[in-house]
Short mmCIF file of C-alpha atoms in Angstrom, two decimals:
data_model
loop_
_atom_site.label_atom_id
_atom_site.label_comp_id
_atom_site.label_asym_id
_atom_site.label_seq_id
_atom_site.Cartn_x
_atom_site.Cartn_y
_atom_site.Cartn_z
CA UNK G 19 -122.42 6.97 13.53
CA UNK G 20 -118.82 6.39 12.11
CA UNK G 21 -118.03 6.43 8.44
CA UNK G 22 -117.12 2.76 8.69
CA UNK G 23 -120.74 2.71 9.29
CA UNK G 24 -121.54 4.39 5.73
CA UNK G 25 -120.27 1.29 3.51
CA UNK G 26 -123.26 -0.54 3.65
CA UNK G 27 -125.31 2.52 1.84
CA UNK G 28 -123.41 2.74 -1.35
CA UNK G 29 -124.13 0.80 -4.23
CA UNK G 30 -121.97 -0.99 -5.83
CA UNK G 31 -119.24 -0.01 -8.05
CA UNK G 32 -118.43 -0.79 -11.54
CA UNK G 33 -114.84 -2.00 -11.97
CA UNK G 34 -112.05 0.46 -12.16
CA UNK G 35 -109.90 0.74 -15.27
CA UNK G 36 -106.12 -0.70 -14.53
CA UNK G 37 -104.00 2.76 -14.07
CA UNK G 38 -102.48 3.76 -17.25
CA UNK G 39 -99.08 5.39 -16.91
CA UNK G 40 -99.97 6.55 -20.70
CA UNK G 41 -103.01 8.61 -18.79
CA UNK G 42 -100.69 11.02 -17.30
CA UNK G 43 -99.35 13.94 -19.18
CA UNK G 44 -96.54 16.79 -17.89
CA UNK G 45 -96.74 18.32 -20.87
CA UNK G 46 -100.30 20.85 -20.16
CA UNK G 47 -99.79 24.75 -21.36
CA UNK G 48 -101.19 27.38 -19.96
CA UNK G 49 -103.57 27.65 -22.25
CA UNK G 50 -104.67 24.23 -22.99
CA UNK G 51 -105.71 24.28 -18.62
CA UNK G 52 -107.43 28.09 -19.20
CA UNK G 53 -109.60 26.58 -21.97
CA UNK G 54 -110.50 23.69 -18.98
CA UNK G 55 -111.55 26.17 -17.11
CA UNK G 56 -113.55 28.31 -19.60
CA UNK G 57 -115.66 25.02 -20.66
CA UNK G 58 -119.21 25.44 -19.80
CA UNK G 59 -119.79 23.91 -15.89
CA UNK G 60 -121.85 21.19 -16.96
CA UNK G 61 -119.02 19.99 -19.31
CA UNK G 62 -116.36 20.77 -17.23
CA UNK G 63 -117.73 18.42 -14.38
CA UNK G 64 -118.76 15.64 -17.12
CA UNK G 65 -115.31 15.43 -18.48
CA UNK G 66 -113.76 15.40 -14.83
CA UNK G 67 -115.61 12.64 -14.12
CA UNK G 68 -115.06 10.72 -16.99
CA UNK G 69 -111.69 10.60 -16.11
CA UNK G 70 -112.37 10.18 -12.13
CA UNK G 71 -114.08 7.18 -12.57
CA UNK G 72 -111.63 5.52 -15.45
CA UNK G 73 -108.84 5.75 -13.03
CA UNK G 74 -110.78 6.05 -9.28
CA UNK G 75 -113.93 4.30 -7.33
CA UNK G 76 -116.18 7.17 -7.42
CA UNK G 77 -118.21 5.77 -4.82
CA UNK G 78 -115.07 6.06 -2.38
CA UNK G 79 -113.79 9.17 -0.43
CA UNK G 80 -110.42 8.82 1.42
CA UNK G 81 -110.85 9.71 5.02
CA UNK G 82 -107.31 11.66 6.88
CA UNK G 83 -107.01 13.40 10.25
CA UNK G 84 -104.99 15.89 10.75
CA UNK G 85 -103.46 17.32 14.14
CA UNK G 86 -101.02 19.83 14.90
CA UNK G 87 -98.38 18.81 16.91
CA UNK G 88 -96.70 22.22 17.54
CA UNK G 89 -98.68 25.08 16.93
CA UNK G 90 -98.33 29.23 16.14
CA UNK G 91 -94.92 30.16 16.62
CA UNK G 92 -93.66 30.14 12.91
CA UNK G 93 -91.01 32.09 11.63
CA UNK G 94 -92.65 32.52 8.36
CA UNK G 95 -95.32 35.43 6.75
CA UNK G 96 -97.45 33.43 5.29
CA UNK G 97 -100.58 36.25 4.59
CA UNK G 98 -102.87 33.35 5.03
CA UNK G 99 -101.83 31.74 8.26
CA UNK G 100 -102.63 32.12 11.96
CA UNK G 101 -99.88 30.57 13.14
CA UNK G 102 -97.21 33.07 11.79
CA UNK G 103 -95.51 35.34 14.30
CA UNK G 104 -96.75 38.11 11.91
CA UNK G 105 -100.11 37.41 12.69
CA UNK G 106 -102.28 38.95 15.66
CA UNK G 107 -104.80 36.31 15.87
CA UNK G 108 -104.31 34.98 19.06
CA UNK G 109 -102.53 31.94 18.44
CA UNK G 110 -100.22 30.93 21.16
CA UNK G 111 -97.16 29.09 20.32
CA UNK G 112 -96.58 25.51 21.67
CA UNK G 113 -94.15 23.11 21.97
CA UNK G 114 -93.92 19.75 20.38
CA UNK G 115 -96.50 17.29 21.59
CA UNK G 116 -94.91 14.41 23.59
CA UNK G 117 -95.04 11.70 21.16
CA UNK G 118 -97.78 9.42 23.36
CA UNK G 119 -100.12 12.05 23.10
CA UNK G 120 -99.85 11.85 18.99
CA UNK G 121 -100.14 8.15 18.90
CA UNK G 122 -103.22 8.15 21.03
CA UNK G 123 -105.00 11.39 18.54
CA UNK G 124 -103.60 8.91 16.00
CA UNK G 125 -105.35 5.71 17.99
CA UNK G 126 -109.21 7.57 18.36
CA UNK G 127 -108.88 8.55 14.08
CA UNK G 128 -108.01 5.13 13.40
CA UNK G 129 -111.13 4.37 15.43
CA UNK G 130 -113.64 7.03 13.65
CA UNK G 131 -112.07 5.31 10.60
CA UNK G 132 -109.53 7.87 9.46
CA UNK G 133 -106.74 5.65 6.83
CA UNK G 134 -103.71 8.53 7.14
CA UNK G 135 -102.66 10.84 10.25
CA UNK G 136 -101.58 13.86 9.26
CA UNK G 137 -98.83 15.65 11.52
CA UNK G 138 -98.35 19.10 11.08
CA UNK G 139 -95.66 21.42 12.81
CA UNK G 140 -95.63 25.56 12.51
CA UNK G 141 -92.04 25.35 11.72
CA UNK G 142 -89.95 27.13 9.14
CA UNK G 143 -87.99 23.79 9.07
CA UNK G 144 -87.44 20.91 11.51
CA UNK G 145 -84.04 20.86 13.84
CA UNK G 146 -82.10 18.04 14.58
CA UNK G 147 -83.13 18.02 18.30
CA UNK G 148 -86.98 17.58 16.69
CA UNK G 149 -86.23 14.47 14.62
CA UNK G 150 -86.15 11.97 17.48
CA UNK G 151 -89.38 12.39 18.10
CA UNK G 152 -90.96 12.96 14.51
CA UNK G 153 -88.98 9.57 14.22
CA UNK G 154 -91.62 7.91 16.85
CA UNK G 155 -94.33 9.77 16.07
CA UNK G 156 -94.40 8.24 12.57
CA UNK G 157 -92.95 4.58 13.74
CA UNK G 158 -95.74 4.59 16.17
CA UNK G 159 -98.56 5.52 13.91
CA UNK G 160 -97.34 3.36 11.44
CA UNK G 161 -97.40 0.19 13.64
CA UNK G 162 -101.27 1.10 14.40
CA UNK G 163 -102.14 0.11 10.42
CA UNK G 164 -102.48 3.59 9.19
CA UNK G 165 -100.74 5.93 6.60
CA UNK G 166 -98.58 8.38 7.90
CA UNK G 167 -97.78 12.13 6.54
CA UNK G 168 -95.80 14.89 7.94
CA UNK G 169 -96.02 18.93 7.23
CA UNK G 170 -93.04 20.14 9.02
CA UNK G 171 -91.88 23.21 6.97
CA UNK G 172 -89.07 22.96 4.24
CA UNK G 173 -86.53 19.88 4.17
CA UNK G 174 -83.16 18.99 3.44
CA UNK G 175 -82.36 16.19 2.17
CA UNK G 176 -80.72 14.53 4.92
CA UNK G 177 -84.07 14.93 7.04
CA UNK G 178 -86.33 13.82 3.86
CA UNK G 179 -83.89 10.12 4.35
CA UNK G 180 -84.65 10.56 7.85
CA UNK G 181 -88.08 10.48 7.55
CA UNK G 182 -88.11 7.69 4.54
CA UNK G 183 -86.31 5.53 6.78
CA UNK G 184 -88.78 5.68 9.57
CA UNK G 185 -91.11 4.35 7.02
CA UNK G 186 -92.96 8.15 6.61
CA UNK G 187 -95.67 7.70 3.62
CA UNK G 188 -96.51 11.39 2.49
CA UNK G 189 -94.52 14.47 2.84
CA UNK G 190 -97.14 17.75 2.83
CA UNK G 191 -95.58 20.79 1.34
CA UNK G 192 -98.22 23.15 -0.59
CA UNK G 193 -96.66 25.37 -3.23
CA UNK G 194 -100.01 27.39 -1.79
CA UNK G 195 -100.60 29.54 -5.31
CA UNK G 196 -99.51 30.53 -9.25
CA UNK G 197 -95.29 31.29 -9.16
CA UNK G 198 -96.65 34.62 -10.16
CA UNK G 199 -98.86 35.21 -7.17
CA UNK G 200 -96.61 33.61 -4.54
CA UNK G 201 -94.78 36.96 -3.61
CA UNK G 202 -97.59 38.63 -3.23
CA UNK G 203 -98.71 35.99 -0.20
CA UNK G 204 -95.30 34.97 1.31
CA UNK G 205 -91.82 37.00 1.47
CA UNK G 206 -90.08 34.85 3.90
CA UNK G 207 -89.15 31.61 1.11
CA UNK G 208 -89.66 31.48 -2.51
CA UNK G 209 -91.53 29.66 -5.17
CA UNK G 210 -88.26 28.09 -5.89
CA UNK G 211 -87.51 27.04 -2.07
CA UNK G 212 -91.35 24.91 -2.37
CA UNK G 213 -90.16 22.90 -4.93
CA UNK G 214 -86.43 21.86 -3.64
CA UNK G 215 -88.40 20.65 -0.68
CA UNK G 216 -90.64 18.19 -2.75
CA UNK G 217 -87.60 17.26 -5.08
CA UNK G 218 -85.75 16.27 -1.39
CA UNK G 219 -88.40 14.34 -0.41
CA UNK G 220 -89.05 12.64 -3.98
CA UNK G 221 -85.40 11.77 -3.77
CA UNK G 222 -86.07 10.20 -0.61
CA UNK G 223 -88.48 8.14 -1.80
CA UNK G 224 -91.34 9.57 0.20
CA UNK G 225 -95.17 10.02 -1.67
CA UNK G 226 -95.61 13.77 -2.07
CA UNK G 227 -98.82 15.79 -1.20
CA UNK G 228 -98.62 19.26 -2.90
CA UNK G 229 -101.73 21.60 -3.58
CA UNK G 230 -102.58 25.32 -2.59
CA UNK G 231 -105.18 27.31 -1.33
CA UNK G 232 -107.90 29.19 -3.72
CA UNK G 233 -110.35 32.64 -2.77
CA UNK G 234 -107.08 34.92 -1.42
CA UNK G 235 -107.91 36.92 -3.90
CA UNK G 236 -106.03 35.66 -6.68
CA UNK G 237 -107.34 35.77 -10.25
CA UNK G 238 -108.51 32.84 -12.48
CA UNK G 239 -105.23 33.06 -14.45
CA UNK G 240 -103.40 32.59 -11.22
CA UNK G 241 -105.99 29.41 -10.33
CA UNK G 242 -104.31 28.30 -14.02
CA UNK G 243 -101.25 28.95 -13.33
CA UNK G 244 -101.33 26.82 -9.73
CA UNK G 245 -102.78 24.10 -11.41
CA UNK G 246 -100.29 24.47 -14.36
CA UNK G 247 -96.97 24.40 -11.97
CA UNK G 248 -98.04 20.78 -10.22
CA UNK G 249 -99.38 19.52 -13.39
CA UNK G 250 -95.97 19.99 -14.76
CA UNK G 251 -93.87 18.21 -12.49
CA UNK G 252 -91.93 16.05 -13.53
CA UNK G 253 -94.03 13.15 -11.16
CA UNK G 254 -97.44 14.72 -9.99
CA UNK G 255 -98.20 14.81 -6.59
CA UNK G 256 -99.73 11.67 -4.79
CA UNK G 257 -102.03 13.90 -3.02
CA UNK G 258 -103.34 17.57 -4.31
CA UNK G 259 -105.01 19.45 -1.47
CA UNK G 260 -107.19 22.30 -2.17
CA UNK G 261 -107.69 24.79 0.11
CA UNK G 262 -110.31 27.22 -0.08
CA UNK G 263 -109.26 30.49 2.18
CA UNK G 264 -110.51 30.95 5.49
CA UNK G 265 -110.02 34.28 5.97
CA UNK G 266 -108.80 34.65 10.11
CA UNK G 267 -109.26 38.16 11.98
CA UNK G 268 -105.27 39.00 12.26
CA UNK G 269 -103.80 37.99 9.25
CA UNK G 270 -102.78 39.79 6.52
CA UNK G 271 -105.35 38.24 3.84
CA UNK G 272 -107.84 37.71 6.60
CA UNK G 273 -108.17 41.14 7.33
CA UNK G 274 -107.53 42.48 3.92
CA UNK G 275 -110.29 40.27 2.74
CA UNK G 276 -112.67 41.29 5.32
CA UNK G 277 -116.22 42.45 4.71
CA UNK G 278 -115.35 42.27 0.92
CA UNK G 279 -116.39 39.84 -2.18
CA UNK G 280 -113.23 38.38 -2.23
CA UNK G 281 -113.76 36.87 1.16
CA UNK G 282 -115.11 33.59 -0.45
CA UNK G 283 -114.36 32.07 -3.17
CA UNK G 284 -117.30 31.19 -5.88
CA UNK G 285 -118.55 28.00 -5.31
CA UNK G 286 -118.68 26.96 -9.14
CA UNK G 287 -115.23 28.37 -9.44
CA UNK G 288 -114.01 26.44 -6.61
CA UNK G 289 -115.91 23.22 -8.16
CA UNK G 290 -114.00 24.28 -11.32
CA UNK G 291 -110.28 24.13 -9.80
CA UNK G 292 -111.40 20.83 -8.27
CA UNK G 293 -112.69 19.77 -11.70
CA UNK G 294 -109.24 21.01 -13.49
CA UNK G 295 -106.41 19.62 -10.84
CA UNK G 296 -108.82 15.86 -11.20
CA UNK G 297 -108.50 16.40 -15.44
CA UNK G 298 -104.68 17.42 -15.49
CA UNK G 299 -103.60 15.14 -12.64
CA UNK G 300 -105.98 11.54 -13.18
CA UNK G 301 -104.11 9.36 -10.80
CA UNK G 302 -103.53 11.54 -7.94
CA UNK G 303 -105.70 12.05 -4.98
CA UNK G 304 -107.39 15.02 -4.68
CA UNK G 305 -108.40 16.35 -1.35
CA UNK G 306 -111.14 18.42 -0.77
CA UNK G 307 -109.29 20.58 2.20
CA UNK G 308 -109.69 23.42 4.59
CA UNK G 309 -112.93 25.17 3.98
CA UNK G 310 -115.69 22.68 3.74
CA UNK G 311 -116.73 24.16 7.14
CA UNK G 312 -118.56 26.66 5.24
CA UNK G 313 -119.69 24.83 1.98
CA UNK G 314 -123.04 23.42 1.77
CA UNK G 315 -123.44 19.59 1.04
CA UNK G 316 -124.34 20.46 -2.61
CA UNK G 317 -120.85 21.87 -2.93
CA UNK G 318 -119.42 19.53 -1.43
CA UNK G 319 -121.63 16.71 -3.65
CA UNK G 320 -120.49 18.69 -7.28
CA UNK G 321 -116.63 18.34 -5.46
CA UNK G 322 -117.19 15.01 -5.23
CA UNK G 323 -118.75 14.34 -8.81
CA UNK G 324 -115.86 16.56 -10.21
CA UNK G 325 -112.83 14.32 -8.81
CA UNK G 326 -112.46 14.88 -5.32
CA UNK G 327 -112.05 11.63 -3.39
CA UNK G 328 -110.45 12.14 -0.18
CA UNK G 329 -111.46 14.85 2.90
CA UNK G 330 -109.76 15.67 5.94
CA UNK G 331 -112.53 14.56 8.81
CA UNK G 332 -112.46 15.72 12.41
CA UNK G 333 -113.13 18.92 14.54
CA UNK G 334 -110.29 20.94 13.48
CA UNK G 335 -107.36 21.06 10.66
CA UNK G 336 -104.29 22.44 12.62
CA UNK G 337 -106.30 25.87 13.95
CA UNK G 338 -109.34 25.97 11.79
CA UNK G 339 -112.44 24.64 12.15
CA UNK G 340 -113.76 21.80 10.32
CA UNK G 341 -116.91 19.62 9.35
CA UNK G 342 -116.50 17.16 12.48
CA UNK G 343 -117.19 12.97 11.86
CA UNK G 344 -120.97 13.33 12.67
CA UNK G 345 -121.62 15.51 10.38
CA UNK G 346 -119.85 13.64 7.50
CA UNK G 347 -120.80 10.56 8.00
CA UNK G 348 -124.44 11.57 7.82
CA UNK G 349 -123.29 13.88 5.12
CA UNK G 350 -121.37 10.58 3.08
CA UNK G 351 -124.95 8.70 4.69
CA UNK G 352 -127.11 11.22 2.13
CA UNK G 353 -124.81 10.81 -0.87
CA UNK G 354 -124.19 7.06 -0.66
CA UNK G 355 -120.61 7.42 -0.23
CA UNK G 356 -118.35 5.39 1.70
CA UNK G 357 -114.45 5.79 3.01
CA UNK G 358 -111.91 4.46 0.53
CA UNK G 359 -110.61 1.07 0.42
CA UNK G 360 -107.69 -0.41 -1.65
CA UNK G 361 -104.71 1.73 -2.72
CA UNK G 362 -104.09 4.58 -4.59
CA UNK G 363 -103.95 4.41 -7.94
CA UNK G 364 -100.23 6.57 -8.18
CA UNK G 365 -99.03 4.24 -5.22
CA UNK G 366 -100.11 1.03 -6.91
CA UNK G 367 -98.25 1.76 -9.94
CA UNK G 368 -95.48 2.35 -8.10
CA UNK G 369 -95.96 -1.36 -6.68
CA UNK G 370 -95.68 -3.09 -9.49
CA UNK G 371 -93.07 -0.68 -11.50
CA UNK G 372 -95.81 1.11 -14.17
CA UNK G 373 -94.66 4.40 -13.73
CA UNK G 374 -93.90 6.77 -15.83
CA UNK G 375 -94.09 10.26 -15.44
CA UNK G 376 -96.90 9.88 -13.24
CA UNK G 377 -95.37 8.82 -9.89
CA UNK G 378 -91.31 8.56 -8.77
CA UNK G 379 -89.20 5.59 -10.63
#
């Protein structure tokens, strides 16, 4: 079964509220998100879905794929990551896939009904002999019908133009935690160096997708604080991936985590972050990310109640493993879900000139 084959199960949908750029604040303190998450779970998910469904189908889950097209390698010491020459977790570097080999990955998700193709590279940043071929990669997935986004490290902003002129969609750059906690996980760029990236690529004109990654053994105040620094942006993010950890023999926070408590993150407090980033941020996307592999559907389900309306599908995100189609299309099969259709709400706005605050003028 596809999940094209899903969107006869759902019922049907009430109507979905017009966005409102009014609906979008940049304005959230600290302490008005901690109080979010200190509600009682029950009203914490209520109140998230309140505003999921004012602004968002809740019957609808965007479906992306997402491949690797150059793998291990990187430069960087990101605690979390496998790919990092840091690591020792067996992760052979690559070079760049020959661009026909992306467009056909791209061609079977566009057939298991994947919308956007997500290319990621283990790269500190691009270099110029790269951008010929990120160039085609995203021209030729583009001319296939589907939404294109790129995670290729940090930008400049000549490359972010490069990339908006090829007709790129989404630009991935995670600011991964709180700017308090973001030492603690990566050395090798700063907080600061995250968010020049995503004001290159806004400048470019490109959607952003910005989240992090929860259970690496932050505290709940840092889980406020993440939410806090893309709920303050200036524009919020298109798309809001979040991560929960998983913890890979070889890395710094895979090993450190090992064998302890702190090697998975809570499901209700994961269900809470999901529930927060949906109430602070009501027009973007939020992605239910890297981790699902290990929640049950129940989890999964409460993600879904509390805001979360788009997955990555498929066998694998970049070196991790991941739910596969089958399983979520009998998974979207049990809770009467179907993929997404229509836009986005932050990208229609942007269509018709409504936004403000909530989306790039």
């Amino acid at each position: 079964m596809t999940m094209s084959d899903t969107a006869t199960l759902s019922a049907p949908e009430a109507p979905v509220q017009a966005p409102a750029a009014k609906a979008v604040r940049n304005d959230w303190s600290r302490e008005e998100i901690a109080a979010l998450f200190d509600l009682p779970f029950t009203e914490l998910v209520f109140r998230a879905a309140e505003v999921h469904r004012t602004h968002h189908r809740a019957g609808e889950v965007q479906l992306c794929t997402l491949l690797s097209i150059k793998t291990g390698g990187c430069p960087e010491d990101c605690g979390y990551c496998s790919q990092s020459v840091k690591a020792d977790s067996g992760v052979e570097a690559t070079k760049l896939m020959e661009v026909q080999a992306v467009l056909q990955s791209a061609a079977q998700a566009r057939d298991a009904g994947s919308k956007r193709f997500c290319m990621g590279a283990a790269w500190r940043n691009p270099k110029a002999r790269d951008m010929p071929a990120i160039i085609e990669m995203v021209k030729g997935v583009r001319q296939m019908g589907m939404e294109t986004c790129m995670t290729l490290g940090m930008l400049d902003e000549a490359q972010a133009a490069q990339l908006a002129e090829a007709g790129l969609d989404y630009y991935n750059h995670n600011i991964d935690t709180s700017p308090e906690r973001y030492g603690e996980v990566i050395t090798t760029r700063s907080f600061a160096d995250r968010l020049k990236t995503l004001d290159n690529v806004r400048g470019a004109g490109i959607n952003v997708c910005s989240g992090g990654i929860v259970g690496m053994g932050e505290t709940r105040a840092d889980r406020v604080g993440f939410v806090h620094a893309l709920a303050t942006l200036e524009h919020h993010p298109e798309s809001v991936p979040v991560n929960a950890l998983v913890p890979i023999k070889g890395t710094v926070l895979g090993d450190m985590l090992a064998d302890t408590p702190l090697a998975k993150i809570d499901d209700i407090e994961f269900v809470r972050t999901v529930a927060v980033a949906r109430i602070t941020m009501p027009l973007s996307m939020v992605r239910l990310s890297a981790g699902r592999e290990s929640m049950s559907e129940a989890t999964q389900a409460l993600c879904f109640m509390a805001g979360a309306n788009s997955i990555f599908t498929g066998d694998k995100l970049l070196t991790a493993a991941n739910a596969g189609d089958d399983a979520d299309a009998a998974m979207f099969a049990r809770l009467g879900l179907k993929p997404m259709e229509g836009e986005e709400p932050l990208r229609a706005m942007k269509a018709v000139g409504g936004c403000s605050g909530g989306c790039a003028a």
